Short mmCIF file of C-alpha atoms and ligand atoms in Angstrom, two decimals:
data_model
loop_
_atom_site.label_atom_id
_atom_site.label_comp_id
_atom_site.label_asym_id
_atom_site.label_seq_id
_atom_site.Cartn_x
_atom_site.Cartn_y
_atom_site.Cartn_z
CA MET A 188 15.78 -23.13 12.79
CA LYS A 189 13.15 -25.75 11.85
CA ILE A 190 9.59 -24.50 11.39
CA GLU A 191 7.49 -26.11 14.11
CA ARG A 192 4.14 -24.30 14.12
CA ILE A 193 2.05 -21.89 12.03
CA GLU A 194 -0.90 -19.93 13.42
CA THR A 195 -3.38 -18.08 11.19
CA TYR A 196 -5.32 -14.92 12.04
CA PRO A 197 -8.02 -14.09 9.48
CA LEU A 198 -9.55 -10.70 10.36
CA PHE A 199 -12.82 -9.19 9.19
CA TYR A 200 -14.40 -5.79 9.75
CA PRO A 201 -17.77 -4.73 8.24
CA LEU A 202 -17.75 -1.02 7.42
CA LYS A 203 -20.40 1.16 9.03
CA GLN A 204 -20.67 3.15 5.81
CA PRO A 205 -19.24 1.68 2.58
CA TYR A 206 -16.64 3.85 0.87
CA GLY A 207 -14.72 3.56 -2.34
CA ASP A 208 -13.13 4.76 -5.54
CA ALA A 209 -13.79 4.53 -9.28
CA ASN A 210 -13.78 0.72 -8.96
CA GLY A 211 -16.79 0.70 -6.60
CA LEU A 212 -17.60 0.73 -2.89
CA LYS A 213 -16.02 -1.47 -0.23
CA LYS A 214 -18.44 -2.99 2.28
CA TYR A 215 -15.81 -4.53 4.54
CA ARG A 216 -12.08 -4.65 5.20
CA THR A 217 -10.16 -7.87 5.74
CA CYS A 218 -6.65 -8.88 6.70
CA PHE A 219 -4.97 -12.27 6.88
CA LEU A 220 -2.01 -12.49 9.23
CA PHE A 221 -0.04 -15.58 10.19
CA ARG A 222 2.79 -16.40 12.55
CA ILE A 223 5.55 -18.89 11.79
CA ILE A 224 7.29 -20.30 14.89
CA THR A 225 10.52 -22.28 14.88
CA ALA A 226 11.55 -25.09 17.23
CA SER A 227 14.19 -22.78 18.69
CA GLY A 228 11.49 -20.22 19.60
CA TYR A 229 11.97 -17.57 16.91
CA GLU A 230 8.81 -16.10 15.43
CA GLY A 231 7.95 -14.22 12.26
CA TRP A 232 4.72 -12.58 11.11
CA GLY A 233 3.42 -12.58 7.56
CA GLU A 234 0.43 -11.06 5.77
CA ALA A 235 -1.37 -12.22 2.64
CA ILE A 236 -4.30 -10.84 0.66
CA ASP A 237 -7.16 -12.77 -0.94
CA TRP A 238 -10.65 -13.90 -0.01
CA LEU A 239 -10.35 -15.20 3.57
CA PRO A 240 -11.95 -18.65 2.91
CA THR A 241 -9.38 -19.22 0.12
CA LEU A 242 -6.48 -18.30 2.40
CA GLU A 243 -7.73 -20.35 5.37
CA LEU A 244 -8.24 -23.47 3.28
CA GLY A 245 -4.98 -22.93 1.38
CA PHE A 246 -3.00 -22.70 4.59
CA LYS A 247 -4.69 -25.71 6.18
CA GLU A 248 -4.44 -28.03 3.20
CA ARG A 249 -1.23 -26.99 1.48
CA ILE A 250 0.90 -24.21 3.00
CA ILE A 251 1.17 -25.45 6.59
CA PRO A 252 1.87 -29.11 5.65
CA TYR A 253 4.57 -27.90 3.23
CA LEU A 254 6.23 -25.54 5.72
CA LEU A 255 6.38 -27.83 8.76
CA GLY A 256 9.92 -29.12 9.31
CA LYS A 257 11.49 -26.80 6.69
CA LYS A 258 14.50 -24.64 7.63
CA ALA A 259 13.38 -21.02 8.13
CA SER A 260 16.72 -19.86 6.67
CA ASP A 261 15.86 -21.44 3.29
CA ARG A 262 13.72 -18.44 2.38
CA GLN A 263 14.49 -18.34 -1.34
CA THR A 264 13.71 -22.02 -1.96
CA ILE A 265 10.52 -21.91 0.13
CA VAL A 266 9.24 -18.70 -1.45
CA ASN A 267 10.03 -19.95 -4.98
CA VAL A 268 7.91 -23.06 -4.39
CA ILE A 269 4.96 -21.24 -2.78
CA SER A 270 4.95 -18.46 -5.40
CA LYS A 271 3.99 -21.10 -7.99
CA TRP A 272 0.87 -21.85 -5.93
CA HIS A 273 -0.15 -18.42 -4.68
CA LYS A 274 2.06 -15.32 -5.15
CA ARG A 275 0.33 -13.24 -2.50
CA ILE A 276 0.89 -15.92 0.12
CA ALA A 277 4.52 -16.25 -0.99
CA VAL A 278 5.26 -12.58 -0.23
CA GLY A 279 3.75 -13.01 3.25
CA ILE A 280 5.94 -16.07 3.84
CA SER A 281 8.98 -14.03 2.78
CA MET A 282 8.03 -11.41 5.41
CA ALA A 283 7.77 -14.02 8.19
CA LEU A 284 11.04 -15.77 7.27
CA THR A 285 12.88 -12.44 7.00
CA GLU A 286 11.71 -11.54 10.50
CA ILE A 287 12.82 -14.91 11.91
CA ILE A 288 16.34 -14.39 10.53
CA SER A 289 16.48 -10.84 11.93
CA GLN A 290 15.34 -12.14 15.34
CA HIS A 291 18.02 -14.83 15.20
CA ALA A 292 20.68 -12.23 14.28
CA ASN A 293 19.36 -9.84 16.95
CA LEU A 294 18.99 -7.12 14.29
CA SER A 295 16.16 -4.93 13.08
CA ILE A 296 14.78 -5.64 9.59
CA CYS A 297 16.51 -2.49 8.30
CA GLU A 298 19.82 -3.54 9.85
CA LEU A 299 19.47 -6.92 8.16
CA TRP A 300 19.13 -5.01 4.86
CA GLY A 301 22.26 -2.96 5.48
CA GLY A 302 20.92 -0.27 7.79
CA ASN A 303 18.33 2.43 7.25
CA LEU A 304 19.31 5.65 5.48
CA HIS A 305 16.29 7.55 6.85
CA ASP A 306 14.75 7.61 10.35
CA HIS A 307 11.43 9.15 9.30
CA ILE A 308 9.39 8.49 6.18
CA PRO A 309 6.91 11.04 4.81
CA VAL A 310 3.39 9.70 4.30
CA TYR A 311 0.31 11.05 2.57
CA ALA A 312 -3.28 10.69 3.80
CA SER A 313 -5.06 8.40 1.37
CA PHE A 314 -8.83 8.86 1.08
CA GLN A 315 -11.57 6.81 -0.55
CA SER A 316 -13.68 9.73 -1.68
CA TYR A 317 -17.01 8.19 -2.69
CA THR A 318 -20.00 6.90 -0.72
CA ALA A 319 -23.48 5.90 -1.93
CA HIS A 320 -24.99 9.06 -0.43
CA ASP A 321 -25.69 12.43 -2.04
CA ASP A 322 -23.54 14.21 0.55
CA TRP A 323 -20.34 12.35 -0.51
CA MET A 324 -18.62 15.59 -1.54
CA ALA A 325 -19.26 17.36 1.77
CA LYS A 326 -18.17 14.23 3.61
CA SER A 327 -14.95 14.09 1.62
CA VAL A 328 -14.15 17.72 2.46
CA SER A 329 -14.87 17.12 6.16
CA MET A 330 -12.54 14.08 6.15
CA ALA A 331 -9.82 16.26 4.68
CA GLU A 332 -10.41 18.83 7.44
CA ARG A 333 -10.03 16.07 10.02
CA GLU A 334 -6.68 14.94 8.58
CA LEU A 335 -5.44 18.54 8.38
CA LEU A 336 -5.91 18.63 12.15
CA ASN A 337 -4.06 15.29 12.41
CA GLY A 338 -1.02 16.93 10.84
CA PHE A 339 -1.05 15.49 7.31
CA ARG A 340 0.29 17.82 4.62
CA ARG A 341 -0.16 15.57 1.60
CA PHE A 342 -3.52 14.16 0.48
CA LYS A 343 -4.66 11.66 -2.13
CA VAL A 344 -8.29 11.73 -3.26
CA LYS A 345 -10.22 9.71 -5.80
CA ILE A 346 -11.63 10.83 -9.13
CA GLY A 347 -13.01 8.99 -12.13
CA GLY A 348 -16.05 7.44 -10.44
CA ARG A 349 -18.40 10.34 -11.21
CA PRO A 350 -18.92 12.58 -14.29
CA LEU A 351 -15.94 14.84 -14.94
CA THR A 352 -17.80 18.05 -14.01
CA GLU A 353 -18.90 16.57 -10.66
CA ASP A 354 -15.39 15.35 -9.84
CA GLN A 355 -13.92 18.74 -10.78
CA GLN A 356 -16.48 20.46 -8.56
CA HIS A 357 -15.36 18.18 -5.71
CA ILE A 358 -11.68 18.95 -6.19
CA GLU A 359 -12.37 22.71 -6.49
CA LYS A 360 -14.18 22.59 -3.13
CA LEU A 361 -11.36 20.60 -1.60
CA GLN A 362 -8.70 22.95 -2.95
CA HIS A 363 -10.64 25.91 -1.59
CA ARG A 364 -10.69 24.28 1.83
CA ILE A 365 -7.15 22.91 2.11
CA GLY A 366 -5.26 25.68 0.37
CA ASN A 367 -2.00 25.64 -1.50
CA ASN A 368 0.10 24.53 1.46
CA ILE A 369 -1.28 21.00 1.13
CA SER A 370 0.08 18.85 -1.68
CA LEU A 371 -2.52 16.95 -3.66
CA ILE A 372 -2.62 13.65 -5.56
CA LEU A 373 -5.56 12.76 -7.80
CA ASP A 374 -6.12 9.04 -8.42
CA ALA A 375 -8.44 8.02 -11.28
CA ASN A 376 -7.91 4.24 -10.91
CA GLN A 377 -7.46 3.89 -14.69
CA SER A 378 -10.91 5.37 -15.49
CA TYR A 379 -10.24 7.78 -18.33
CA ASP A 380 -9.30 7.82 -21.96
CA GLN A 381 -6.66 10.21 -23.33
CA SER A 382 -8.96 13.17 -23.98
CA THR A 383 -10.74 13.00 -20.60
CA ALA A 384 -7.44 12.71 -18.78
CA LYS A 385 -6.17 15.77 -20.68
CA ALA A 386 -9.29 17.70 -19.65
CA TRP A 387 -7.73 18.00 -16.18
CA GLU A 388 -4.74 19.93 -17.53
CA LYS A 389 -6.71 23.21 -17.55
CA LYS A 390 -7.19 22.78 -13.78
CA PHE A 391 -3.61 21.64 -13.20
CA LYS A 392 -2.40 24.91 -14.74
CA GLU A 393 -4.40 26.84 -12.12
CA TRP A 394 -3.13 24.78 -9.17
CA SER A 395 0.41 24.85 -7.82
CA ASN A 396 0.04 22.07 -5.25
CA MET A 397 -0.33 18.98 -7.48
CA LEU A 398 2.05 16.18 -6.47
CA TRP A 399 1.00 13.76 -9.20
CA PHE A 400 -1.81 12.37 -11.38
CA GLU A 401 -2.27 8.67 -10.55
CA GLU A 402 -3.31 6.05 -13.11
CA PRO A 403 -5.46 8.30 -15.29
CA MET A 404 -5.88 5.61 -17.99
CA PRO A 405 -5.70 1.80 -18.30
CA LEU A 406 -2.06 0.89 -17.87
CA HIS A 407 -1.84 -1.75 -20.61
CA ASP A 408 -1.21 0.78 -23.43
CA LEU A 409 2.10 2.43 -22.62
CA SER A 410 2.14 4.47 -25.85
CA GLU A 411 -1.01 6.27 -24.65
CA TYR A 412 0.73 7.02 -21.35
CA LYS A 413 3.76 8.34 -23.16
CA LEU A 414 1.57 10.74 -25.15
CA LEU A 415 -0.29 11.90 -22.06
CA ARG A 416 2.89 12.41 -20.07
CA THR A 417 4.19 14.90 -22.61
CA ALA A 418 0.87 16.82 -22.59
CA LEU A 419 0.53 17.30 -18.82
CA SER A 420 2.23 19.76 -16.49
CA VAL A 421 2.13 17.36 -13.51
CA PRO A 422 3.95 14.03 -13.03
CA VAL A 423 2.09 10.84 -13.96
CA SER A 424 2.24 7.81 -11.64
CA GLY A 425 1.09 4.20 -11.68
CA GLY A 426 1.79 0.51 -11.31
CA GLU A 427 0.07 -0.56 -8.09
CA ASN A 428 -1.23 -3.75 -9.74
CA LEU A 429 1.99 -4.74 -11.53
CA LYS A 430 3.51 -7.96 -10.28
CA SER A 431 7.22 -8.10 -10.95
CA VAL A 432 10.50 -6.32 -11.58
CA LYS A 433 10.04 -7.17 -15.27
CA ASP A 434 6.65 -5.38 -15.41
CA PHE A 435 8.14 -2.23 -13.90
CA HIS A 436 11.18 -2.33 -16.13
CA SER A 437 8.85 -2.30 -19.18
CA LEU A 438 6.94 0.67 -17.75
CA LEU A 439 10.09 2.67 -17.06
CA SER A 440 11.96 1.85 -20.24
CA ALA A 441 8.92 2.91 -22.33
CA GLY A 442 9.21 6.42 -20.88
CA ALA A 443 5.54 6.10 -19.95
CA ILE A 444 5.59 7.32 -16.38
CA ASP A 445 7.30 9.64 -13.89
CA ILE A 446 6.63 7.82 -10.61
CA ILE A 447 6.17 4.08 -10.08
CA GLN A 448 3.93 2.74 -7.34
CA PRO A 449 4.80 -0.89 -6.55
CA ASP A 450 2.73 -2.69 -3.93
CA ILE A 451 4.60 -5.24 -1.82
CA ASN A 452 1.52 -7.51 -1.69
CA HIS A 453 1.49 -7.85 -5.46
CA HIS A 454 5.09 -9.02 -5.75
CA GLU A 455 6.06 -12.61 -5.06
CA SER A 456 8.63 -11.76 -2.39
CA ILE A 457 10.05 -8.88 -0.43
CA ASP A 458 13.30 -9.36 -2.36
CA ASP A 459 11.50 -8.88 -5.69
CA TYR A 460 9.68 -5.79 -4.38
CA ARG A 461 12.91 -4.24 -3.08
CA THR A 462 14.62 -4.92 -6.40
CA THR A 463 11.84 -2.92 -8.10
CA LEU A 464 12.54 0.02 -5.79
CA LEU A 465 16.27 -0.15 -6.49
CA ILE A 466 15.76 -0.37 -10.26
CA ALA A 467 13.68 2.83 -10.14
CA ARG A 468 16.53 4.51 -8.28
CA ALA A 469 19.18 3.14 -10.63
CA LEU A 470 17.25 4.49 -13.64
CA GLY A 471 16.55 7.84 -11.98
CA PHE A 472 12.79 7.53 -11.45
CA ARG A 473 10.72 8.37 -8.41
CA VAL A 474 9.00 5.60 -6.46
CA SER A 475 6.12 5.96 -4.03
CA SER A 476 4.89 2.56 -2.89
CA HIS A 477 1.21 1.75 -2.89
CA THR A 478 0.09 0.16 0.38
CA PHE A 479 -3.59 -0.13 1.21
CA ASP A 480 -4.21 -3.62 2.53
CA GLY A 481 -2.77 -4.23 5.96
CA GLY A 482 -0.58 -2.80 8.69
CA LEU A 483 2.19 -5.39 8.39
CA SER A 484 2.74 -4.97 4.67
CA ARG A 485 2.68 -1.20 5.24
CA LEU A 486 5.38 -1.56 7.89
CA TYR A 487 7.60 -3.58 5.51
CA THR A 488 6.98 -0.93 2.85
CA LEU A 489 8.21 1.74 5.25
CA PHE A 490 11.29 -0.37 6.10
CA ALA A 491 12.09 -0.70 2.39
CA HIS A 492 11.75 3.05 1.82
CA ALA A 493 13.89 3.73 4.89
CA CYS A 494 16.71 1.76 3.24
CA LEU A 495 16.31 3.46 -0.16
CA PRO A 496 18.78 6.17 -1.24
CA ALA A 497 17.29 9.65 -1.64
CA TRP A 498 15.88 10.46 -5.10
CA SER A 499 16.68 14.14 -5.02
CA LYS A 500 19.32 16.51 -3.71
CA MET A 501 16.65 19.17 -3.19
CA GLU A 502 16.22 19.95 0.49
CA GLY A 503 12.86 18.71 1.78
CA GLU A 504 12.32 16.57 -1.34
CA GLU A 505 14.74 13.78 -0.57
CA LEU A 506 12.09 11.08 -0.22
CA GLU A 507 8.79 10.41 -1.90
CA PRO A 508 5.80 10.04 0.45
CA VAL A 509 4.34 6.58 1.06
CA GLU A 510 0.58 5.91 1.17
CA TRP A 511 -1.17 6.00 4.54
CA ASP A 512 -4.80 4.77 4.55
CA VAL A 513 -6.85 7.14 6.75
CA MET A 514 -10.24 5.49 6.16
CA GLU A 515 -12.14 3.55 8.81
CA ASN A 516 -10.14 0.32 9.22
CA PRO A 517 -9.27 -0.83 12.75
CA LEU A 518 -7.45 -3.87 11.34
CA THR A 519 -4.36 -1.81 10.50
CA GLU A 520 -4.12 -0.81 14.18
CA VAL A 521 -2.82 -4.34 14.88
CA ILE A 522 0.55 -2.75 14.00
CA PRO A 523 0.74 0.07 16.55
CA ILE A 524 2.53 2.85 14.68
CA GLU A 525 1.08 6.25 13.86
CA PRO A 526 2.32 9.19 11.82
CA ALA A 527 3.01 12.54 13.47
CA ASN A 528 2.88 15.68 11.31
CA GLY A 529 2.89 13.58 8.16
CA TYR A 530 5.94 11.46 9.03
CA VAL A 531 6.33 7.94 10.45
CA LYS A 532 9.27 7.17 12.71
CA ILE A 533 10.87 3.86 11.75
CA PRO A 534 10.90 1.38 14.68
CA THR A 535 14.46 0.40 15.62
CA GLY A 536 14.17 -2.71 17.81
CA THR A 537 15.02 -6.30 16.86
CA GLY A 538 12.84 -7.76 14.10
CA LEU A 539 9.82 -5.54 13.46
CA GLY A 540 10.70 -3.38 16.46
CA ILE A 541 7.08 -3.45 17.64
CA GLU A 542 4.66 -5.96 19.16
CA LEU A 543 1.41 -6.77 17.37
CA ASP A 544 -1.76 -5.94 19.31
CA MET A 545 -2.96 -9.46 20.13
CA ASP A 546 -6.24 -8.18 21.65
CA LEU A 547 -7.21 -6.70 18.28
CA LEU A 548 -6.24 -9.93 16.52
CA HIS A 549 -8.71 -11.81 18.69
CA ARG A 550 -11.42 -9.13 18.65
CA PHE A 551 -11.63 -8.94 14.85
CA ARG A 552 -11.13 -12.63 14.14
CA TRP A 553 -13.28 -13.67 11.16
CA ASP A 554 -16.09 -16.01 12.33
CA GLY A 555 -15.86 -18.28 9.28
CA SER A 556 -19.13 -17.17 7.70
CA VAL A 557 -19.20 -16.60 3.95
CA TYR A 558 -19.12 -12.97 2.81
CA ARG A 559 -19.23 -11.36 -0.63
MG1 MG B 156 -4.15 4.11 -7.01
#
């Protein structure tokens, strides 16, 4: 079980038309995958997020020399050490070492975790609504039309990056087009203050298809969230940037939120991320994981949700939907799974249960040039 080799796959894709949210426009998408191979021939894939030059140099100078010769079954010790250097690499290492153990045991990841409780996971189409062009609103509505045809029944769109009246005009147009049969999430990426966030309540009262209101305000002041939560008729969600079980426990125990949104890439290990999910369940809160970076972390997110007990006894509401990025990003296609009618079927084979698309890994390999 000794680690013998580590290969890195930094991927880069420049976007034809930048898109974004209230935080600004993205000009490119990146992904950093790596493969850990043991002397006995078992392999495990990991994914990490950061600037690609940082990750490449970090692996070459520190991570690979540290990992070589270590026992792949010593996941906790290895991840604890690496998390002190770089938490987002540590979670990727925990993915790869988990897969190696599942390969060795001839089990799927879900079986290793006790077996999945759900075969299919609901997903919502996640849009980045803004572009730099005047026709951004029309473009957003046409993207929604495209995903209606692709079978999605839950959408998340961005607000908070334009004046309130312009954003409300956008959502009115979208509502008119998609109708009440589509559930809607509005994500403000922490843009508003209390009074601006409350200004949406008038609209929420008119609409019956709101799933939740995501991060309306900065998340550091939980008392503000508590006030807002009592004033709104739709659930409030948040937490995609929080980093640990402790952070989420504070959020939940303050009564500040209805739905937590942990992101596996922001925790220091899969174990820590899964503990966050289970704590939400134990305390009776909903959890809908945030996953926007890469296909592998999204797959692990789906595995974790597949092993999570239902949150509700209401038929058709047993599981919260997980995010599914529908924007232009061929890098996620490295993991060849696709939703059908708004649900993803959980792969069942040994390890990940799927093979990564090696052609795509080579086609989109970052050329080493500096980007900003
Ligand atoms: Mg968000």
